[in-house]
Amino acid sequence: REEYWANHRLMAELGWRLAAHLPKGKNAWDKTHFEIAIVGKQYEARVLSRGPQPFDEAASIESLLRDLREEMRRAQPELGLWYAMKFGLYADGRVMPNFEYDVRPTIGGEPAPLAEAQADLARAPRPERWVPKWLA
C-alpha cells in the first residue's frame, strides 16, 4: 500500500503542490495532516494545525483531488465515490492517504448536503449493502 501511494502520480503532484506544508521535524515519520471532503459540487480542504484550518493551496488542489476520486471510481466501480480523505504529508514529500466511503463528511462545520451525496451515488452507484445508512 505505501509503495503504491508513494509512486502514484497524483499523490506525487499533491505532495509537490503542498511543499510549503512539509513538517518542520527532522524525523522520517513527522507529517502534516490534512482533511478533504468532496460531496457532489461541495468541497472543503483543511490542514490540521492547531485545529482544522483553511490553507492557501486548497483551491489549487481541488481538481487534482477530484481527478483522483474519479480515477479510483473507474478502478473499483463497486466502491462508488469516497466522500472524505485524510492524508499525511511526510518530510520527504510522500503523501499517504486514507479514504472514507461511508462517513458523512462535514463542510463548513455542517453535515454534507444529502442532495449532493445522492447525486454522487446516482452517478457512481454501489451495491445496496455498501450504501451508508445516512445516505440510504
Short mmCIF file of N, CA and C in Angstrom, two decimals:
data_model
loop_
_atom_site.label_atom_id
_atom_site.label_comp_id
_atom_site.label_asym_id
_atom_site.label_seq_id
_atom_site.Cartn_x
_atom_site.Cartn_y
_atom_site.Cartn_z
N ARG A 1 0.83 -1.19 0.00
CA ARG A 1 0.00 0.00 0.00
C ARG A 1 0.87 1.25 0.00
N GLU A 2 1.86 1.30 0.89
CA GLU A 2 2.70 2.51 0.97
C GLU A 2 3.46 2.75 -0.33
N GLU A 3 4.01 1.68 -0.91
CA GLU A 3 4.76 1.83 -2.16
C GLU A 3 3.85 2.31 -3.29
N TYR A 4 2.63 1.76 -3.34
CA TYR A 4 1.68 2.16 -4.38
C TYR A 4 1.42 3.67 -4.32
N TRP A 5 1.08 4.16 -3.12
CA TRP A 5 0.75 5.59 -2.99
C TRP A 5 1.99 6.47 -3.11
N ALA A 6 3.13 5.99 -2.64
CA ALA A 6 4.37 6.78 -2.74
C ALA A 6 4.75 7.02 -4.20
N ASN A 7 4.34 6.10 -5.09
CA ASN A 7 4.69 6.23 -6.51
C ASN A 7 3.51 6.66 -7.38
N HIS A 8 2.39 6.97 -6.78
CA HIS A 8 1.20 7.37 -7.54
C HIS A 8 1.39 8.79 -8.06
N ARG A 9 1.14 9.01 -9.36
CA ARG A 9 1.42 10.31 -9.97
C ARG A 9 0.62 11.45 -9.34
N LEU A 10 -0.66 11.20 -8.98
CA LEU A 10 -1.47 12.27 -8.38
C LEU A 10 -1.02 12.58 -6.95
N MET A 11 -0.57 11.57 -6.23
CA MET A 11 -0.07 11.81 -4.87
C MET A 11 1.26 12.57 -4.93
N ALA A 12 2.09 12.23 -5.92
CA ALA A 12 3.36 12.96 -6.08
C ALA A 12 3.09 14.43 -6.39
N GLU A 13 2.12 14.67 -7.27
CA GLU A 13 1.74 16.05 -7.62
C GLU A 13 1.19 16.79 -6.39
N LEU A 14 0.37 16.09 -5.62
CA LEU A 14 -0.20 16.69 -4.40
C LEU A 14 0.91 17.08 -3.43
N GLY A 15 1.86 16.18 -3.22
CA GLY A 15 2.99 16.48 -2.34
C GLY A 15 3.79 17.68 -2.81
N TRP A 16 3.99 17.77 -4.12
CA TRP A 16 4.74 18.89 -4.69
C TRP A 16 3.99 20.20 -4.47
N ARG A 17 2.68 20.19 -4.72
CA ARG A 17 1.88 21.43 -4.57
C ARG A 17 1.78 21.88 -3.12
N LEU A 18 1.92 20.95 -2.19
CA LEU A 18 1.80 21.31 -0.76
C LEU A 18 3.16 21.41 -0.06
N ALA A 19 4.20 21.58 -0.83
CA ALA A 19 5.56 21.61 -0.27
C ALA A 19 5.72 22.65 0.85
N ALA A 20 4.97 23.73 0.80
CA ALA A 20 5.05 24.76 1.85
C ALA A 20 4.62 24.21 3.21
N HIS A 21 3.93 23.07 3.20
CA HIS A 21 3.42 22.50 4.45
C HIS A 21 4.23 21.30 4.93
N LEU A 22 5.41 21.07 4.35
CA LEU A 22 6.24 19.96 4.81
C LEU A 22 6.49 20.13 6.31
N PRO A 23 6.47 19.03 7.05
CA PRO A 23 6.66 19.15 8.51
C PRO A 23 8.03 19.70 8.84
N LYS A 24 8.08 20.41 9.95
CA LYS A 24 9.32 21.06 10.37
C LYS A 24 10.28 20.10 11.07
N GLY A 25 9.74 18.95 11.54
CA GLY A 25 10.56 17.99 12.28
C GLY A 25 11.63 17.34 11.43
N LYS A 26 12.56 16.68 12.08
CA LYS A 26 13.68 16.05 11.39
C LYS A 26 13.49 14.54 11.24
N ASN A 27 12.42 13.99 11.82
CA ASN A 27 12.21 12.55 11.77
C ASN A 27 11.45 12.15 10.51
N ALA A 28 11.77 10.97 9.99
CA ALA A 28 11.12 10.48 8.77
C ALA A 28 9.61 10.32 8.96
N TRP A 29 9.18 10.08 10.19
CA TRP A 29 7.76 9.85 10.45
C TRP A 29 6.99 11.14 10.76
N ASP A 30 7.65 12.27 10.83
CA ASP A 30 6.94 13.54 11.03
C ASP A 30 6.06 13.80 9.82
N LYS A 31 4.85 14.29 10.08
CA LYS A 31 3.95 14.57 8.95
C LYS A 31 3.00 15.70 9.31
N THR A 32 2.49 16.32 8.26
CA THR A 32 1.45 17.32 8.37
C THR A 32 0.16 16.65 7.96
N HIS A 33 -0.89 16.82 8.74
CA HIS A 33 -2.18 16.15 8.50
C HIS A 33 -3.14 17.08 7.76
N PHE A 34 -3.87 16.49 6.82
CA PHE A 34 -4.89 17.21 6.05
C PHE A 34 -6.18 16.42 6.05
N GLU A 35 -7.31 17.14 5.90
CA GLU A 35 -8.63 16.53 5.74
C GLU A 35 -9.29 17.13 4.50
N ILE A 36 -9.90 16.27 3.71
CA ILE A 36 -10.58 16.69 2.49
C ILE A 36 -12.01 16.17 2.55
N ALA A 37 -12.96 16.94 2.09
CA ALA A 37 -14.35 16.48 1.91
C ALA A 37 -14.79 16.88 0.51
N ILE A 38 -15.32 15.90 -0.23
CA ILE A 38 -15.88 16.16 -1.55
C ILE A 38 -17.22 15.45 -1.61
N VAL A 39 -18.27 16.22 -1.80
CA VAL A 39 -19.62 15.67 -1.91
C VAL A 39 -20.32 16.45 -3.00
N GLY A 40 -20.54 15.80 -4.15
CA GLY A 40 -21.16 16.50 -5.28
C GLY A 40 -20.32 17.70 -5.66
N LYS A 41 -20.94 18.87 -5.70
CA LYS A 41 -20.22 20.11 -6.05
C LYS A 41 -19.52 20.73 -4.85
N GLN A 42 -19.79 20.20 -3.66
CA GLN A 42 -19.21 20.74 -2.42
C GLN A 42 -17.77 20.24 -2.25
N TYR A 43 -16.92 21.11 -1.70
CA TYR A 43 -15.51 20.77 -1.48
C TYR A 43 -14.99 21.58 -0.30
N GLU A 44 -14.20 20.90 0.51
CA GLU A 44 -13.51 21.61 1.60
C GLU A 44 -12.21 20.89 1.88
N ALA A 45 -11.16 21.65 2.06
CA ALA A 45 -9.85 21.11 2.42
C ALA A 45 -9.32 21.89 3.61
N ARG A 46 -8.80 21.15 4.59
CA ARG A 46 -8.26 21.81 5.79
C ARG A 46 -6.95 21.14 6.19
N VAL A 47 -6.06 21.95 6.71
CA VAL A 47 -4.84 21.42 7.30
C VAL A 47 -5.08 21.37 8.81
N LEU A 48 -4.61 20.31 9.45
CA LEU A 48 -4.83 20.17 10.89
C LEU A 48 -3.61 20.72 11.61
N SER A 49 -3.66 21.99 11.85
CA SER A 49 -2.58 22.71 12.51
C SER A 49 -3.22 23.57 13.60
N ARG A 50 -3.10 23.13 14.83
CA ARG A 50 -3.80 23.79 15.94
C ARG A 50 -5.30 23.82 15.64
N GLY A 51 -5.82 22.66 15.26
CA GLY A 51 -7.23 22.54 14.86
C GLY A 51 -7.34 22.66 13.35
N PRO A 52 -8.47 22.27 12.78
CA PRO A 52 -8.65 22.35 11.33
C PRO A 52 -8.60 23.80 10.85
N GLN A 53 -7.76 24.05 9.85
CA GLN A 53 -7.58 25.41 9.34
C GLN A 53 -7.65 25.41 7.82
N PRO A 54 -8.17 26.48 7.22
CA PRO A 54 -8.06 26.62 5.76
C PRO A 54 -6.60 26.84 5.40
N PHE A 55 -6.25 26.60 4.15
CA PHE A 55 -4.88 26.86 3.71
C PHE A 55 -4.90 27.37 2.27
N ASP A 56 -3.87 28.13 1.92
CA ASP A 56 -3.84 28.86 0.64
C ASP A 56 -3.99 27.96 -0.58
N GLU A 57 -3.41 26.77 -0.55
CA GLU A 57 -3.38 25.90 -1.72
C GLU A 57 -4.65 25.08 -1.92
N ALA A 58 -5.61 25.21 -1.02
CA ALA A 58 -6.82 24.37 -1.06
C ALA A 58 -7.53 24.44 -2.41
N ALA A 59 -7.72 25.62 -2.94
CA ALA A 59 -8.43 25.76 -4.22
C ALA A 59 -7.63 25.14 -5.36
N SER A 60 -6.32 25.27 -5.32
CA SER A 60 -5.49 24.78 -6.43
C SER A 60 -5.37 23.26 -6.46
N ILE A 61 -5.70 22.57 -5.39
CA ILE A 61 -5.61 21.10 -5.40
C ILE A 61 -6.97 20.43 -5.61
N GLU A 62 -8.04 21.21 -5.67
CA GLU A 62 -9.37 20.61 -5.81
C GLU A 62 -9.48 19.74 -7.06
N SER A 63 -9.06 20.25 -8.21
CA SER A 63 -9.20 19.47 -9.44
C SER A 63 -8.36 18.19 -9.39
N LEU A 64 -7.22 18.28 -8.78
CA LEU A 64 -6.36 17.10 -8.61
C LEU A 64 -7.06 16.03 -7.77
N LEU A 65 -7.70 16.45 -6.68
CA LEU A 65 -8.40 15.52 -5.81
C LEU A 65 -9.65 14.95 -6.48
N ARG A 66 -10.33 15.76 -7.25
CA ARG A 66 -11.50 15.26 -7.99
C ARG A 66 -11.06 14.25 -9.06
N ASP A 67 -9.92 14.50 -9.71
CA ASP A 67 -9.37 13.54 -10.66
C ASP A 67 -9.04 12.22 -9.97
N LEU A 68 -8.45 12.29 -8.80
CA LEU A 68 -8.13 11.09 -8.03
C LEU A 68 -9.39 10.31 -7.69
N ARG A 69 -10.40 11.02 -7.27
CA ARG A 69 -11.68 10.40 -6.91
C ARG A 69 -12.28 9.66 -8.10
N GLU A 70 -12.24 10.28 -9.27
CA GLU A 70 -12.76 9.64 -10.49
C GLU A 70 -11.91 8.45 -10.91
N GLU A 71 -10.61 8.60 -10.82
CA GLU A 71 -9.70 7.50 -11.17
C GLU A 71 -9.97 6.29 -10.29
N MET A 72 -10.16 6.52 -9.02
CA MET A 72 -10.43 5.41 -8.09
C MET A 72 -11.79 4.79 -8.37
N ARG A 73 -12.77 5.60 -8.74
CA ARG A 73 -14.10 5.06 -9.07
C ARG A 73 -14.01 4.16 -10.30
N ARG A 74 -13.26 4.58 -11.29
CA ARG A 74 -13.11 3.76 -12.50
C ARG A 74 -12.38 2.45 -12.20
N ALA A 75 -11.40 2.51 -11.31
CA ALA A 75 -10.62 1.31 -10.97
C ALA A 75 -11.45 0.30 -10.17
N GLN A 76 -12.32 0.78 -9.29
CA GLN A 76 -13.16 -0.09 -8.46
C GLN A 76 -14.57 0.49 -8.41
N PRO A 77 -15.33 0.34 -9.49
CA PRO A 77 -16.65 0.98 -9.55
C PRO A 77 -17.63 0.52 -8.47
N GLU A 78 -17.47 -0.68 -7.99
CA GLU A 78 -18.40 -1.17 -6.95
C GLU A 78 -18.26 -0.40 -5.64
N LEU A 79 -17.17 0.29 -5.43
CA LEU A 79 -16.98 1.07 -4.20
C LEU A 79 -17.67 2.43 -4.28
N GLY A 80 -17.99 2.88 -5.49
CA GLY A 80 -18.57 4.21 -5.63
C GLY A 80 -17.51 5.28 -5.43
N LEU A 81 -17.91 6.42 -4.93
CA LEU A 81 -17.00 7.54 -4.70
C LEU A 81 -16.71 7.70 -3.22
N TRP A 82 -15.50 8.07 -2.89
CA TRP A 82 -15.21 8.41 -1.49
C TRP A 82 -15.72 9.82 -1.22
N TYR A 83 -16.08 10.06 0.04
CA TYR A 83 -16.62 11.36 0.45
C TYR A 83 -15.63 12.17 1.25
N ALA A 84 -14.69 11.49 1.88
CA ALA A 84 -13.69 12.19 2.69
C ALA A 84 -12.35 11.48 2.54
N MET A 85 -11.32 12.25 2.73
CA MET A 85 -9.97 11.72 2.63
C MET A 85 -9.13 12.43 3.68
N LYS A 86 -8.36 11.65 4.40
CA LYS A 86 -7.36 12.21 5.31
C LYS A 86 -6.02 11.78 4.77
N PHE A 87 -5.05 12.65 4.87
CA PHE A 87 -3.72 12.22 4.44
C PHE A 87 -2.63 12.92 5.23
N GLY A 88 -1.50 12.27 5.27
CA GLY A 88 -0.32 12.83 5.89
C GLY A 88 0.69 13.19 4.82
N LEU A 89 1.28 14.36 4.95
CA LEU A 89 2.37 14.79 4.09
C LEU A 89 3.66 14.64 4.90
N TYR A 90 4.50 13.71 4.46
CA TYR A 90 5.74 13.42 5.19
C TYR A 90 6.87 14.35 4.77
N ALA A 91 7.92 14.38 5.57
CA ALA A 91 9.04 15.28 5.34
C ALA A 91 9.70 15.08 3.98
N ASP A 92 9.65 13.87 3.44
CA ASP A 92 10.25 13.62 2.13
C ASP A 92 9.29 13.90 0.98
N GLY A 93 8.09 14.44 1.28
CA GLY A 93 7.13 14.79 0.25
C GLY A 93 6.13 13.70 -0.07
N ARG A 94 6.29 12.51 0.53
CA ARG A 94 5.33 11.43 0.29
C ARG A 94 3.98 11.79 0.88
N VAL A 95 2.92 11.35 0.22
CA VAL A 95 1.56 11.54 0.71
C VAL A 95 0.96 10.16 0.93
N MET A 96 0.48 9.90 2.15
CA MET A 96 -0.18 8.63 2.46
C MET A 96 -1.63 8.91 2.80
N PRO A 97 -2.55 8.48 1.90
CA PRO A 97 -3.96 8.79 2.07
C PRO A 97 -4.74 7.70 2.80
N ASN A 98 -5.88 8.11 3.32
CA ASN A 98 -6.88 7.21 3.90
C ASN A 98 -8.24 7.72 3.43
N PHE A 99 -9.00 6.86 2.76
CA PHE A 99 -10.26 7.27 2.13
C PHE A 99 -11.45 6.79 2.94
N GLU A 100 -12.47 7.64 3.03
CA GLU A 100 -13.71 7.32 3.74
C GLU A 100 -14.85 7.25 2.74
N TYR A 101 -15.39 6.06 2.57
CA TYR A 101 -16.51 5.85 1.65
C TYR A 101 -17.86 5.87 2.37
N ASP A 102 -17.83 5.72 3.69
CA ASP A 102 -19.07 5.55 4.44
C ASP A 102 -19.42 6.70 5.37
N VAL A 103 -18.45 7.49 5.76
CA VAL A 103 -18.66 8.55 6.73
C VAL A 103 -19.24 9.78 6.05
N ARG A 104 -20.26 10.37 6.65
CA ARG A 104 -20.81 11.62 6.12
C ARG A 104 -19.90 12.77 6.56
N PRO A 105 -19.24 13.39 5.61
CA PRO A 105 -18.30 14.45 5.98
C PRO A 105 -19.01 15.74 6.36
N THR A 106 -18.27 16.62 6.96
CA THR A 106 -18.79 17.96 7.24
C THR A 106 -18.13 18.94 6.28
N ILE A 107 -18.90 19.93 5.90
CA ILE A 107 -18.39 21.01 5.05
C ILE A 107 -18.90 22.30 5.67
N GLY A 108 -17.97 23.16 6.01
CA GLY A 108 -18.34 24.40 6.68
C GLY A 108 -18.91 24.14 8.07
N GLY A 109 -18.49 23.06 8.70
CA GLY A 109 -18.95 22.73 10.05
C GLY A 109 -20.31 22.06 10.11
N GLU A 110 -20.93 21.83 8.96
CA GLU A 110 -22.26 21.19 8.89
C GLU A 110 -22.15 19.87 8.14
N PRO A 111 -23.05 18.91 8.44
CA PRO A 111 -23.05 17.67 7.66
C PRO A 111 -23.25 17.99 6.17
N ALA A 112 -22.54 17.26 5.32
CA ALA A 112 -22.64 17.48 3.88
C ALA A 112 -24.09 17.35 3.42
N PRO A 113 -24.52 18.18 2.48
CA PRO A 113 -25.90 18.13 1.99
C PRO A 113 -26.24 16.77 1.38
N LEU A 114 -27.36 16.20 1.80
CA LEU A 114 -27.78 14.90 1.29
C LEU A 114 -27.99 14.92 -0.21
N ALA A 115 -28.56 15.98 -0.75
CA ALA A 115 -28.82 16.04 -2.19
C ALA A 115 -27.52 15.89 -2.99
N GLU A 116 -26.45 16.50 -2.50
CA GLU A 116 -25.15 16.39 -3.19
C GLU A 116 -24.63 14.96 -3.12
N ALA A 117 -24.75 14.33 -1.96
CA ALA A 117 -24.29 12.94 -1.80
C ALA A 117 -25.14 12.00 -2.64
N GLN A 118 -26.43 12.25 -2.72
CA GLN A 118 -27.31 11.41 -3.53
C GLN A 118 -26.98 11.56 -5.01
N ALA A 119 -26.59 12.74 -5.43
CA ALA A 119 -26.17 12.95 -6.82
C ALA A 119 -24.90 12.14 -7.11
N ASP A 120 -23.98 12.10 -6.16
CA ASP A 120 -22.78 11.28 -6.31
C ASP A 120 -23.15 9.80 -6.42
N LEU A 121 -24.06 9.36 -5.58
CA LEU A 121 -24.48 7.97 -5.57
C LEU A 121 -25.16 7.60 -6.89
N ALA A 122 -25.97 8.50 -7.43
CA ALA A 122 -26.64 8.24 -8.71
C ALA A 122 -25.61 8.15 -9.84
N ARG A 123 -24.57 8.96 -9.76
CA ARG A 123 -23.53 8.98 -10.79
C ARG A 123 -22.59 7.78 -10.67
N ALA A 124 -22.37 7.32 -9.45
CA ALA A 124 -21.45 6.21 -9.18
C ALA A 124 -22.13 5.24 -8.20
N PRO A 125 -23.12 4.47 -8.71
CA PRO A 125 -23.87 3.58 -7.82
C PRO A 125 -23.00 2.48 -7.21
N ARG A 126 -23.46 2.00 -6.04
CA ARG A 126 -22.80 0.90 -5.35
C ARG A 126 -23.85 -0.14 -5.02
N PRO A 127 -23.41 -1.35 -4.73
CA PRO A 127 -24.38 -2.35 -4.26
C PRO A 127 -25.10 -1.82 -3.01
N GLU A 128 -26.36 -2.14 -2.89
CA GLU A 128 -27.18 -1.61 -1.79
C GLU A 128 -26.55 -1.83 -0.42
N ARG A 129 -25.94 -2.99 -0.23
CA ARG A 129 -25.33 -3.29 1.08
C ARG A 129 -24.16 -2.38 1.42
N TRP A 130 -23.61 -1.68 0.43
CA TRP A 130 -22.48 -0.79 0.65
C TRP A 130 -22.87 0.67 0.69
N VAL A 131 -24.15 0.95 0.61
CA VAL A 131 -24.61 2.34 0.72
C VAL A 131 -24.73 2.67 2.21
N PRO A 132 -24.03 3.72 2.67
CA PRO A 132 -24.08 4.05 4.10
C PRO A 132 -25.50 4.39 4.55
N LYS A 133 -25.79 4.10 5.81
CA LYS A 133 -27.13 4.34 6.37
C LYS A 133 -27.55 5.80 6.23
N TRP A 134 -26.65 6.74 6.43
CA TRP A 134 -27.00 8.15 6.34
C TRP A 134 -27.41 8.56 4.93
N LEU A 135 -27.04 7.74 3.94
CA LEU A 135 -27.31 8.06 2.55
C LEU A 135 -28.45 7.24 1.96
N ALA A 136 -28.79 6.15 2.60
CA ALA A 136 -29.81 5.24 2.06
C ALA A 136 -31.20 5.89 2.06
#
